[in-house]
Amino acid sequence: MAQHDNKTVAEILARVADLMEIRGDNAFRVRAFRRASQAIENLAEPVSSMLEAKTLSDIPGIGAGAVARASQIVESGTCDDLVQLEKDLPKGLFEMLRIGGLGPKKVKLFYDELGIADLDALETAARAGHLAALPRMGAKSQAKILDEIEAFRRRSGRIPLGVALPQGHAIVEVLRALPGTERVDLAGSCRRGRETIGDLDVLVAADESQEAMDCFVNLPAVAEVMLRGDTKCSVRLDSGLQVDLRVLEPASFGAALHYFTGSKHHNIAVRDRAKRKGLRISEYGVFCESTNERLGGASEEEIFAAVGLPFIPPELRENRGEIEAAEAQKLPRLLEAGDLRGDMHLHTTDSDGKADAVTMVRHAKSLGFDYVAITDHSFGLPVTQGLDAAGLVAQRERLRRIQEEVGGIEVLAGVEAEILADGSLDLPVDVLREQDWVIASVHSGFSMGSEEMTARVIAALDSGVVDCLGHPTGRLLGERDAYAIDLEAVLQAASRAHVAMELNAAPSRLDLNANTCRRAREVGVPVVISSDAHALEQLGALELGVTTARRGWLESKHVLNSWSYEQIQAWRAQRLP
DNA sequence: ACGGATTGCCGTATCGGCCAAATGGCCGA
């Protein structure tokens, strides 16, 4: 849990910096905290072991002060500065920083001038027109803040799949180990693989409910028991996630799993179908309407069989044609994790990655991949210290040698180039043409209108050298909405220009979403499921992408990195003669 | 607060876009 340590320390130092800035502390002191936070986030080894080895202060940007604070945070989860700041400042200020377009300076301004200390007060002031009167503010900024508050509220309350899933799996694992539990599974939107989750549903099959319930409410992660009945209880975890547990008789488990997995629309359609056959489906089983005889319910297969359908994978259960497809025996043979043969998007120390290229390639090989693309940022994204044309050429040569040295894996010399505001790329086309894999992405100018953004992206696709459009909507789950873009027009252009679309599998992105994946399939645009790894352990972390692709009805043939290396080359050759 | 040179003290991430204010602060990647 080394990585967790580093992340925690970095987050707290960054939080201290933000709060210090709001309090009006010395700007360079603030900057030092930010720098230390950044340095710790970028560490390749756990901060705790560097503290023990007394090597932490060797890192540029980390001096005696940062070492002391890191040590406090590792031990106690906080530090004196943060404790003091939380005493000095109202709690709501930190939440205000999560509003897009607001940084420490603006929050300070609102707090100092108007005493605004939380989101509600900010919203009230904006509605009353008080913000526009402040220096460096105006009607436009004020309106933007209202929009951003609304977007923030819309997002909050739902948790990214990648955050909820590990917590769910951990609970399932503990419950499965109990002697009295026959089956334990996650249900709900989490099982369907929705990109964000409201709460978790855990189902247990057991003859007796007390053992599982006792174990559940006493889990270390449980902060609060909200409700406890005979077979159902709800808790809130320390993370804020709500988890509902239901204990069922084994004979009803399949019916309950189906019922609680949903979606609601899917369930309604299945029940309607049952009704027409003279059956009744409830969370307890399948029953004959006239005789009330129980026809099944122990497994989901029994539920589907009762209405004359094959098993429908949870990811498809949205009543978006899956029942009709199942009836016609035309369900897709959905992509599986094992189908993927390579990772096509990752970063190394040549830009903002934490591990060097050799290490990443070796790791890709150890994961059993046939090929891997190294796709560092280009210089157009200055914050990543990316590669310019000369740097890219030099890296390409280095990667050729690494491929020979490591052996047994194809190493593609790639790049993640910037799509500039005018739709041009930040590296010359003749340099990009020599690369083995070119991702083009938008990392700037997010606020342009849909028409302009769409034209911008399509211009990049039409450059003739782009293989894949990176994270096509730019969204960050729970943090930032997608920028305005006409994805249908982009898909049409991608089809015409022979460019693939990325399904960026990073937990914070899942971009493309499932619906657009499905549309890509219909339009005939290949999807590339990539990790966008910036560290060793992120390489090959494609599971959330696989789930999303399955929700988008994708089969392995629709996913470019389930093809062989030769097939990919042949596909590229159609565009690059 | 950090780091390096002036060993006491001084300068300190990159860069474009946006908006408010008429050149500059703030934000975000």
Coordinates of C-alpha atoms (C1' of nucleotides) in Angstrom, one line a residue:
Chain A
M1 CA 0.0 0.0 0.0
A2 CA 3.1 2.0 -0.7
Q3 CA 1.4 4.0 -3.4
H4 CA -1.4 4.9 -1.2
D5 CA 1.1 6.4 1.3
N6 CA 2.6 8.6 -1.4
K7 CA -0.8 9.7 -2.7
T8 CA -2.0 10.5 0.8
V9 CA 1.1 12.5 1.7
A10 CA 1.0 14.4 -1.6
E11 CA -2.7 15.2 -1.3
I12 CA -2.3 16.5 2.2
L13 CA 0.7 18.7 1.3
A14 CA -1.3 20.1 -1.6
R15 CA -4.2 20.7 0.6
V16 CA -2.0 22.6 3.1
A17 CA -0.7 24.7 0.2
D18 CA -4.2 25.6 -1.0
L19 CA -5.4 26.5 2.5
M20 CA -2.2 28.5 3.2
E21 CA -2.8 30.5 0.1
I22 CA -6.4 31.2 1.1
R23 CA -5.1 32.3 4.5
G24 CA -2.7 34.6 2.8
D25 CA 0.6 33.0 3.7
N26 CA 3.9 33.8 2.0
A27 CA 3.6 32.8 -1.7
F28 CA 7.0 31.1 -1.8
R29 CA 6.2 29.1 1.2
V30 CA 3.0 28.0 -0.5
R31 CA 4.9 27.1 -3.6
A32 CA 7.4 25.0 -1.6
F33 CA 4.5 22.9 -0.3
R34 CA 3.2 22.4 -3.8
R35 CA 6.6 21.4 -5.0
A36 CA 7.1 18.9 -2.2
S37 CA 3.6 17.5 -2.9
Q38 CA 4.5 17.1 -6.6
A39 CA 7.8 15.5 -5.8
I40 CA 6.3 13.0 -3.4
E41 CA 3.6 12.1 -5.9
N42 CA 6.3 11.4 -8.5
L43 CA 8.4 9.2 -6.2
A44 CA 9.1 5.7 -7.6
E45 CA 9.3 4.2 -4.1
P46 CA 7.2 4.4 -1.0
V47 CA 7.7 7.5 1.0
S48 CA 7.7 5.5 4.2
S49 CA 10.7 3.4 3.1
M50 CA 12.6 6.6 2.0
L51 CA 11.9 8.1 5.4
E52 CA 13.4 5.1 7.1
A53 CA 16.4 5.1 4.8
K54 CA 16.7 8.9 5.3
T55 CA 16.9 9.4 1.5
L56 CA 13.8 11.5 1.2
S57 CA 15.6 14.8 1.6
D58 CA 17.8 13.9 -1.4
I59 CA 14.8 14.6 -3.7
P60 CA 14.9 18.1 -5.2
G61 CA 12.1 20.2 -3.6
I62 CA 12.1 18.2 -0.4
G63 CA 14.0 19.8 2.6
A64 CA 13.9 19.3 6.3
G65 CA 10.4 20.7 6.6
A66 CA 8.8 18.5 4.1
V67 CA 10.5 15.4 5.6
A68 CA 9.1 16.2 9.0
R69 CA 5.6 16.7 7.6
A70 CA 5.7 13.6 5.5
S71 CA 6.8 11.6 8.5
Q72 CA 3.8 13.0 10.5
I73 CA 1.4 12.2 7.7
V74 CA 2.6 8.7 7.3
E75 CA 2.2 8.1 11.0
S76 CA -1.0 9.9 11.8
G77 CA -2.7 10.8 8.5
T78 CA -2.4 14.5 9.1
C79 CA 0.2 17.1 10.1
D80 CA 0.3 20.1 12.5
D81 CA 0.0 22.6 9.7
L82 CA -3.2 21.1 8.5
V83 CA -4.7 20.8 12.0
Q84 CA -3.9 24.5 12.5
L85 CA -5.3 25.5 9.1
E86 CA -8.5 23.6 9.8
K87 CA -8.8 25.6 13.0
D88 CA -8.1 28.9 11.3
L89 CA -10.4 28.5 8.3
P90 CA -14.0 27.2 7.7
K91 CA -14.4 23.7 6.4
G92 CA -16.4 24.7 3.3
L93 CA -13.5 26.5 1.7
F94 CA -11.9 23.4 0.5
E95 CA -15.0 22.2 -1.2
M96 CA -15.2 25.6 -3.1
L97 CA -11.8 24.8 -4.6
R98 CA -13.4 21.8 -6.4
I99 CA -15.5 24.2 -8.5
G100 CA -14.1 24.5 -11.9
G101 CA -12.5 27.8 -12.5
L102 CA -12.0 28.6 -8.8
G103 CA -8.5 28.5 -7.3
P104 CA -7.2 29.6 -4.0
K105 CA -7.0 33.3 -5.0
K106 CA -10.7 33.5 -6.0
V107 CA -11.8 31.6 -2.9
K108 CA -9.7 33.9 -0.8
L109 CA -11.3 36.9 -2.5
F110 CA -14.8 35.7 -1.8
Y111 CA -14.0 34.7 1.7
D112 CA -12.2 38.0 2.6
E113 CA -14.6 40.4 0.9
L114 CA -17.9 38.7 1.4
G115 CA -17.3 36.1 4.1
I116 CA -18.3 33.3 1.8
A117 CA -17.2 30.0 3.4
D118 CA -19.2 27.3 1.6
L119 CA -20.9 26.3 -1.6
D120 CA -24.4 27.3 -0.6
A121 CA -23.2 30.8 0.4
L122 CA -21.3 31.0 -2.9
E123 CA -24.4 30.1 -4.9
T124 CA -26.5 32.6 -3.0
A125 CA -24.0 35.4 -3.6
A126 CA -23.7 34.6 -7.3
R127 CA -27.5 34.6 -7.7
A128 CA -27.7 37.9 -5.9
G129 CA -25.1 39.3 -8.3
H130 CA -22.6 40.1 -5.5
L131 CA -19.7 38.3 -7.0
A132 CA -19.7 40.3 -10.2
A133 CA -19.0 43.5 -8.2
L134 CA -15.6 42.2 -6.9
P135 CA -12.3 43.1 -8.5
R136 CA -11.3 40.8 -11.4
M137 CA -14.8 39.5 -11.5
G138 CA -17.7 40.2 -13.8
A139 CA -21.1 39.0 -15.0
K140 CA -19.5 36.3 -17.1
S141 CA -17.3 34.8 -14.4
Q142 CA -20.3 34.9 -12.0
A143 CA -22.5 33.0 -14.5
K144 CA -19.7 30.5 -15.0
I145 CA -19.5 29.8 -11.3
L146 CA -23.2 29.1 -11.2
D147 CA -22.9 26.6 -14.0
E148 CA -19.9 25.0 -12.4
I149 CA -21.7 24.7 -9.0
E150 CA -24.6 23.0 -10.8
A151 CA -22.3 20.6 -12.6
F152 CA -20.5 19.8 -9.4
R153 CA -23.7 19.0 -7.6
R154 CA -24.8 16.8 -10.5
R155 CA -21.6 14.8 -10.2
S156 CA -21.4 14.5 -6.5
G157 CA -23.2 11.7 -4.8
R158 CA -22.0 9.3 -7.5
I159 CA -18.6 7.6 -7.1
P160 CA -16.4 6.4 -10.0
L161 CA -16.6 2.7 -10.7
G162 CA -12.9 2.3 -10.2
V163 CA -13.2 3.8 -6.7
A164 CA -16.2 1.8 -5.6
L165 CA -15.2 -1.6 -7.1
P166 CA -12.1 -2.3 -5.0
Q167 CA -14.1 -1.5 -1.8
G168 CA -16.9 -3.9 -3.0
H169 CA -14.5 -6.7 -3.8
A170 CA -12.8 -6.4 -0.4
I171 CA -16.2 -6.8 1.4
V172 CA -17.2 -9.7 -0.9
E173 CA -13.9 -11.5 -0.1
V174 CA -14.3 -11.2 3.6
L175 CA -17.9 -12.5 3.5
R176 CA -17.1 -15.4 1.2
A177 CA -14.6 -16.6 3.8
L178 CA -17.3 -17.1 6.4
P179 CA -18.3 -20.8 6.9
G180 CA -22.0 -20.1 6.6
T181 CA -22.1 -18.2 3.3
E182 CA -22.9 -20.2 0.1
R183 CA -22.6 -17.4 -2.3
V184 CA -21.7 -13.7 -2.1
D185 CA -21.9 -11.3 -5.0
L186 CA -22.1 -7.6 -5.8
A187 CA -25.3 -6.6 -7.5
G188 CA -26.6 -3.2 -8.7
S189 CA -25.0 -0.8 -11.1
C190 CA -21.6 -1.9 -9.9
R191 CA -22.2 -5.3 -11.3
R192 CA -23.5 -3.9 -14.5
G193 CA -20.3 -1.9 -14.7
R194 CA -21.8 1.6 -14.8
E195 CA -19.1 4.2 -14.8
T196 CA -20.3 5.8 -11.6
I197 CA -22.0 4.2 -8.7
G198 CA -24.5 5.6 -6.2
D199 CA -24.1 2.9 -3.6
L200 CA -23.0 -0.8 -3.4
D201 CA -25.4 -3.7 -3.1
V202 CA -24.0 -7.0 -1.7
L203 CA -26.0 -10.2 -1.7
V204 CA -25.3 -13.2 0.4
A205 CA -26.9 -16.6 0.1
A206 CA -27.0 -18.3 3.6
D207 CA -29.4 -20.4 5.6
E208 CA -28.9 -18.2 8.5
S209 CA -28.4 -14.4 8.4
Q210 CA -26.8 -13.4 11.6
E211 CA -23.2 -14.5 10.9
A212 CA -22.9 -12.5 7.7
M213 CA -24.7 -9.5 9.2
D214 CA -22.5 -9.4 12.3
C215 CA -19.4 -9.7 10.2
F216 CA -20.6 -7.0 7.8
V217 CA -21.4 -4.3 10.4
N218 CA -18.1 -5.0 12.2
L219 CA -15.8 -4.5 9.1
P220 CA -13.0 -2.1 9.9
A221 CA -14.0 0.1 7.0
V222 CA -17.5 0.7 8.4
A223 CA -18.0 4.2 9.8
E224 CA -21.6 4.0 10.7
V225 CA -24.5 1.5 10.7
M226 CA -27.4 3.3 9.3
L227 CA -30.0 0.5 9.5
R228 CA -30.1 -3.1 10.6
G229 CA -33.1 -5.4 10.2
D230 CA -33.3 -9.2 10.1
T231 CA -31.9 -9.8 6.7
K232 CA -30.9 -6.4 5.5
C233 CA -28.6 -3.7 6.7
S234 CA -27.0 -0.5 5.4
V235 CA -23.7 1.0 6.4
R236 CA -21.6 3.9 5.5
L237 CA -17.9 3.3 5.0
D238 CA -15.1 5.7 6.1
S239 CA -14.8 6.5 2.4
G240 CA -18.4 7.8 2.4
L241 CA -19.7 5.0 0.2
Q242 CA -23.0 3.5 1.3
V243 CA -23.3 -0.3 1.2
D244 CA -26.4 -2.4 1.5
L245 CA -26.3 -6.0 2.5
R246 CA -29.1 -8.5 1.9
V247 CA -29.0 -12.1 3.1
L248 CA -31.2 -14.5 1.2
E249 CA -32.1 -18.2 1.2
P250 CA -30.0 -20.0 -1.3
A251 CA -33.1 -21.0 -3.3
S252 CA -33.8 -17.4 -4.0
F253 CA -30.3 -16.2 -4.6
G254 CA -30.5 -16.1 -8.4
A255 CA -33.8 -14.3 -8.5
A256 CA -32.5 -11.7 -6.0
L257 CA -29.3 -11.3 -7.9
H258 CA -31.2 -10.7 -11.1
Y259 CA -33.6 -8.3 -9.4
F260 CA -31.0 -6.3 -7.6
T261 CA -28.6 -6.2 -10.5
G262 CA -31.2 -4.4 -12.6
S263 CA -31.4 -2.3 -14.5
K264 CA -34.9 -1.3 -13.6
H265 CA -35.8 -1.1 -17.3
H266 CA -34.3 -4.5 -18.0
N267 CA -36.2 -6.0 -15.1
I268 CA -39.5 -4.5 -16.2
A269 CA -39.0 -5.9 -19.7
V270 CA -38.2 -9.4 -18.4
R271 CA -41.1 -9.4 -16.0
D272 CA -43.4 -8.3 -18.7
R273 CA -42.2 -11.2 -20.8
A274 CA -42.8 -13.5 -18.0
K275 CA -46.3 -12.2 -17.6
R276 CA -47.1 -13.0 -21.2
K277 CA -46.0 -16.6 -20.5
G278 CA -48.3 -16.9 -17.5
L279 CA -45.4 -16.5 -15.0
R280 CA -44.5 -14.1 -12.3
I281 CA -40.9 -13.1 -11.5
S282 CA -40.1 -11.6 -8.1
E283 CA -36.9 -11.2 -6.1
Y284 CA -37.8 -14.6 -4.6
G285 CA -38.1 -16.7 -7.7
V286 CA -40.1 -17.6 -10.8
F287 CA -43.7 -18.6 -10.1
C288 CA -46.6 -19.9 -12.1
E289 CA -49.2 -17.2 -12.1
S290 CA -52.2 -19.7 -11.8
T291 CA -50.8 -22.4 -9.4
N292 CA -48.2 -20.3 -7.6
E293 CA -45.8 -23.1 -8.1
R294 CA -42.2 -22.2 -7.8
L295 CA -40.3 -22.9 -11.0
G296 CA -36.9 -21.7 -10.0
G297 CA -34.8 -18.9 -8.6
A298 CA -31.5 -20.4 -7.3
S299 CA -29.5 -19.1 -10.2
E300 CA -29.9 -16.3 -12.8
E301 CA -29.8 -18.9 -15.5
E302 CA -33.1 -20.3 -14.2
I303 CA -34.7 -16.9 -14.4
F304 CA -33.7 -16.4 -18.0
A305 CA -34.5 -20.0 -18.9
A306 CA -38.0 -19.5 -17.5
V307 CA -38.7 -16.8 -20.0
G308 CA -37.0 -18.6 -22.9
L309 CA -33.8 -16.6 -23.0
P310 CA -30.1 -17.5 -22.7
F311 CA -28.1 -15.8 -19.9
I312 CA -27.6 -12.1 -20.6
P313 CA -24.4 -10.7 -19.2
P314 CA -25.0 -8.0 -16.5
E315 CA -23.2 -5.3 -18.6
L316 CA -25.9 -5.5 -21.2
R317 CA -28.9 -5.3 -18.9
E318 CA -30.2 -1.9 -19.8
N319 CA -33.2 -2.8 -22.0
R320 CA -31.4 -1.4 -24.9
G321 CA -32.0 -4.3 -27.2
E322 CA -30.4 -7.1 -25.2
I323 CA -33.7 -9.0 -24.7
E324 CA -34.5 -9.0 -28.4
A325 CA -30.9 -10.0 -29.3
A326 CA -31.1 -12.8 -26.7
E327 CA -34.3 -14.0 -28.1
A328 CA -32.9 -14.1 -31.7
Q329 CA -29.8 -15.9 -30.3
K330 CA -27.8 -12.8 -31.5
L331 CA -26.2 -11.7 -28.2
P332 CA -22.7 -10.4 -28.9
R333 CA -19.7 -12.6 -27.8
L334 CA -18.5 -9.9 -25.5
L335 CA -14.8 -8.9 -25.2
E336 CA -13.0 -10.5 -22.4
A337 CA -9.9 -9.3 -20.5
G338 CA -7.8 -12.1 -21.8
D339 CA -8.5 -11.0 -25.4
L340 CA -6.3 -8.0 -25.1
R341 CA -2.7 -8.4 -26.4
G342 CA -1.1 -5.1 -25.7
D343 CA -1.3 -1.7 -24.1
M344 CA -1.2 1.2 -26.6
H345 CA -1.0 4.3 -24.3
L346 CA 1.6 4.8 -21.5
H347 CA 4.1 7.3 -20.3
T348 CA 7.7 7.0 -19.1
T349 CA 10.2 9.3 -17.5
D350 CA 10.8 10.8 -20.9
S351 CA 7.6 12.9 -20.1
D352 CA 5.5 12.6 -16.9
G353 CA 5.7 8.9 -16.2
K354 CA 7.4 7.5 -13.1
A355 CA 9.2 4.5 -14.6
D356 CA 11.7 4.5 -17.5
A357 CA 11.0 2.9 -20.9
V358 CA 13.0 -0.3 -20.3
T359 CA 11.2 -1.0 -17.0
M360 CA 7.8 -0.4 -18.6
V361 CA 8.6 -2.7 -21.6
R362 CA 9.9 -5.5 -19.3
H363 CA 6.7 -5.2 -17.2
A364 CA 4.5 -5.3 -20.3
K365 CA 6.3 -8.5 -21.4
S366 CA 5.8 -10.0 -17.9
L367 CA 2.1 -9.3 -18.2
G368 CA 2.1 -11.5 -21.3
F369 CA 1.5 -8.8 -23.9
D370 CA 2.6 -9.3 -27.5
Y371 CA 3.2 -5.6 -28.0
V372 CA 3.3 -2.3 -26.2
A373 CA 3.3 1.3 -27.4
I374 CA 5.4 3.9 -25.6
T375 CA 3.4 7.1 -26.0
D376 CA 5.0 10.0 -24.1
H377 CA 3.6 13.5 -24.2
S378 CA 5.0 15.9 -26.7
F379 CA 6.4 19.3 -25.7
G380 CA 3.1 21.1 -26.5
L381 CA 2.0 20.1 -23.0
P382 CA 4.7 22.0 -21.1
V383 CA 3.8 20.7 -17.6
T384 CA 4.8 17.2 -18.6
Q385 CA 8.3 18.2 -19.9
G386 CA 7.3 16.3 -23.0
L387 CA 9.5 15.5 -26.1
D388 CA 10.2 17.8 -29.0
A389 CA 10.9 16.5 -32.5
A390 CA 14.6 15.7 -31.8
G391 CA 13.7 14.1 -28.4
L392 CA 11.2 11.9 -30.1
V393 CA 13.6 10.8 -32.8
A394 CA 16.2 10.0 -30.1
Q395 CA 13.6 8.1 -28.1
R396 CA 12.6 6.1 -31.2
E397 CA 16.2 4.9 -31.6
R398 CA 16.4 4.0 -27.9
L399 CA 13.2 2.0 -28.1
R400 CA 14.6 0.0 -31.1
R401 CA 17.5 -1.0 -28.9
I402 CA 15.3 -1.8 -25.9
Q403 CA 13.2 -4.0 -28.1
E404 CA 16.3 -6.0 -29.1
E405 CA 17.5 -6.1 -25.6
V406 CA 14.3 -7.3 -24.0
G407 CA 13.1 -9.4 -26.9
G408 CA 9.8 -11.3 -27.2
I409 CA 7.6 -8.2 -27.4
E410 CA 7.0 -5.7 -30.1
V411 CA 7.8 -2.2 -28.9
L412 CA 6.0 0.5 -30.8
A413 CA 7.6 3.9 -30.8
G414 CA 4.6 6.1 -30.2
V415 CA 3.7 9.5 -29.0
E416 CA 0.7 11.4 -27.5
A417 CA 0.7 14.6 -29.5
E418 CA -1.2 17.7 -28.7
I419 CA -4.2 18.8 -30.7
L420 CA -3.7 22.6 -30.7
A421 CA -6.6 25.1 -30.7
D422 CA -6.5 25.4 -34.5
G423 CA -6.6 21.6 -35.0
S424 CA -3.0 21.3 -36.0
L425 CA -0.6 19.0 -34.1
D426 CA 2.3 20.3 -32.0
L427 CA 4.9 18.1 -33.9
P428 CA 5.6 18.2 -37.7
V429 CA 3.6 15.8 -39.7
D430 CA 6.7 14.3 -41.3
V431 CA 8.1 13.5 -37.8
L432 CA 4.8 11.9 -36.7
R433 CA 4.6 9.9 -39.9
E434 CA 7.8 8.0 -38.8
Q435 CA 6.2 6.9 -35.5
D436 CA 4.7 3.5 -35.0
W437 CA 1.7 4.7 -33.1
V438 CA 0.4 8.3 -32.9
I439 CA -2.3 9.3 -30.3
A440 CA -3.6 12.8 -30.7
S441 CA -5.3 14.3 -27.6
V442 CA -6.8 17.6 -26.4
H443 CA -5.4 18.9 -23.2
S444 CA -6.0 22.6 -23.5
G445 CA -8.7 25.0 -24.6
F446 CA -11.5 22.9 -23.1
S447 CA -14.1 25.7 -23.1
M448 CA -14.6 26.3 -26.8
G449 CA -18.0 25.6 -28.3
S450 CA -19.0 22.3 -29.8
E451 CA -18.8 23.4 -33.4
E452 CA -15.3 24.8 -33.0
M453 CA -14.1 21.8 -30.9
T454 CA -15.5 19.3 -33.3
A455 CA -13.8 21.0 -36.3
R456 CA -10.6 21.2 -34.3
V457 CA -10.6 17.5 -33.5
I458 CA -11.6 16.5 -37.0
A459 CA -8.8 18.6 -38.5
A460 CA -6.4 16.6 -36.4
L461 CA -7.8 13.3 -37.6
D462 CA -7.6 14.5 -41.1
S463 CA -3.8 15.1 -40.8
G464 CA -3.3 11.6 -42.1
V465 CA -0.7 10.7 -39.4
V466 CA -3.0 10.1 -36.4
D467 CA -3.8 6.5 -35.4
C468 CA -6.0 7.1 -32.4
L469 CA -7.9 9.9 -30.8
G470 CA -7.0 9.9 -27.1
H471 CA -9.6 10.3 -24.4
P472 CA -12.1 11.8 -26.9
T473 CA -14.2 13.8 -24.5
G474 CA -11.7 14.9 -21.9
R475 CA -14.0 14.1 -19.0
L476 CA -12.7 13.3 -15.5
L477 CA -15.3 11.3 -13.5
G478 CA -16.6 13.2 -10.6
E479 CA -14.3 16.2 -11.4
R480 CA -14.9 17.6 -14.8
D481 CA -17.5 17.2 -17.4
A482 CA -16.7 16.3 -21.0
Y483 CA -16.0 19.3 -23.2
A484 CA -18.6 20.2 -25.8
I485 CA -18.0 18.0 -28.9
D486 CA -20.2 16.4 -31.5
L487 CA -19.0 12.8 -31.2
E488 CA -21.2 11.5 -34.0
A489 CA -19.4 13.9 -36.4
V490 CA -16.1 12.8 -34.9
L491 CA -16.9 9.1 -35.4
Q492 CA -17.9 9.7 -39.0
A493 CA -14.7 11.6 -39.6
A494 CA -12.7 8.8 -37.8
S495 CA -14.3 6.3 -40.1
R496 CA -13.5 8.3 -43.2
A497 CA -9.9 9.1 -42.0
H498 CA -9.3 5.6 -40.8
V499 CA -8.5 6.5 -37.2
A500 CA -9.3 4.5 -34.1
M501 CA -10.9 5.9 -31.0
E502 CA -9.4 5.4 -27.6
L503 CA -11.3 3.9 -24.6
N504 CA -9.0 5.3 -22.0
A505 CA -9.3 2.8 -19.1
A506 CA -7.8 5.1 -16.4
P507 CA -10.3 4.9 -13.5
S508 CA -10.8 8.7 -13.6
R509 CA -11.6 8.8 -17.3
L510 CA -13.4 5.8 -18.9
D511 CA -13.5 7.9 -22.0
L512 CA -15.1 6.9 -24.4
N513 CA -18.2 5.9 -22.5
A514 CA -20.2 2.7 -23.3
N515 CA -22.8 4.3 -25.5
T516 CA -20.2 5.9 -27.8
C517 CA -18.3 2.6 -27.9
R518 CA -21.5 1.0 -29.2
R519 CA -21.9 3.7 -31.8
A520 CA -18.2 3.3 -32.8
R521 CA -19.0 -0.4 -33.5
E522 CA -21.9 0.5 -35.6
V523 CA -19.9 3.1 -37.6
G524 CA -17.0 0.6 -38.0
V525 CA -14.4 2.6 -36.0
P526 CA -12.0 0.4 -34.0
V527 CA -11.7 1.0 -30.3
V528 CA -8.4 0.9 -28.5
I529 CA -8.6 0.1 -24.8
S530 CA -5.6 1.7 -23.1
S531 CA -4.3 2.2 -19.6
D532 CA -2.7 5.7 -20.0
A533 CA -0.3 4.3 -17.4
H534 CA 2.0 6.9 -15.7
A535 CA 3.5 4.3 -13.3
L536 CA 4.5 0.6 -13.4
E537 CA 1.5 -0.7 -11.6
Q538 CA -0.9 1.1 -13.9
L539 CA 0.4 -0.6 -17.0
G540 CA -2.1 -3.1 -18.3
A541 CA -4.8 -2.0 -15.9
L542 CA -7.5 -2.4 -18.6
E543 CA -10.3 -4.1 -16.6
L544 CA -12.5 -1.0 -16.2
G545 CA -12.1 -0.5 -20.0
V546 CA -13.1 -4.0 -20.7
T547 CA -16.2 -3.6 -18.6
T548 CA -17.1 -0.4 -20.4
A549 CA -16.4 -2.0 -23.8
R550 CA -18.7 -4.8 -22.8
R551 CA -21.4 -2.3 -21.9
G552 CA -20.9 -1.0 -25.4
W553 CA -21.5 -4.4 -26.9
L554 CA -18.0 -4.7 -28.2
E555 CA -16.6 -8.0 -29.3
S556 CA -12.9 -8.7 -29.6
K557 CA -12.9 -8.0 -33.3
H558 CA -14.0 -4.4 -32.6
V559 CA -11.1 -3.7 -30.3
L560 CA -7.9 -3.0 -32.0
N561 CA -5.5 -4.1 -29.3
S562 CA -7.1 -7.6 -29.3
W563 CA -5.7 -7.9 -32.9
S564 CA -2.3 -9.4 -33.7
Y565 CA 0.6 -7.1 -34.2
E566 CA 0.5 -7.9 -37.9
Q567 CA -3.2 -7.1 -38.1
I568 CA -2.6 -3.7 -36.6
Q569 CA 0.2 -3.0 -39.1
A570 CA -2.0 -4.0 -41.9
W571 CA -4.7 -1.7 -40.6
R572 CA -2.3 1.2 -40.4
A573 CA -1.0 0.4 -43.9
Q574 CA -4.4 1.2 -45.3
R575 CA -4.0 4.8 -44.3
L576 CA -0.2 5.2 -44.5
P577 CA 1.0 3.8 -47.8
Chain B
dA1 C1' 10.0 26.3 2.5
dC2 C1' 13.9 24.9 -0.6
dG3 C1' 18.3 25.2 -2.7
dG4 C1' 22.3 27.1 -4.1
dA5 C1' 25.7 30.6 -3.7
dT6 C1' 26.6 36.0 -2.3
dT7 C1' 28.1 30.4 3.6
dG8 C1' 23.9 35.2 4.8
dC9 C1' 20.7 35.7 1.7
dC10 C1' 18.1 35.7 -2.6
dG11 C1' 15.2 33.9 -6.2
dT12 C1' 12.0 30.6 -6.9
dA13 C1' 7.7 25.7 -13.2
dT14 C1' 5.8 26.4 -18.0
dC15 C1' 2.4 28.6 -20.8
dG16 C1' -1.9 29.9 -23.2
dG17 C1' -6.6 31.3 -22.5
dC18 C1' -9.8 33.9 -20.2
dC19 C1' -11.7 37.7 -18.2
dA20 C1' -11.7 42.1 -16.3
dA21 C1' -9.5 46.0 -16.9
dA22 C1' -6.9 48.6 -20.1
dT23 C1' -1.7 45.3 -18.5
dG24 C1' -2.3 41.9 -15.5
dG25 C1' -4.1 38.1 -12.3
dC26 C1' -5.9 33.6 -12.1
dC27 C1' -6.6 29.0 -13.6
dG28 C1' -5.6 24.5 -15.4
dA29 C1' -2.9 21.0 -18.0

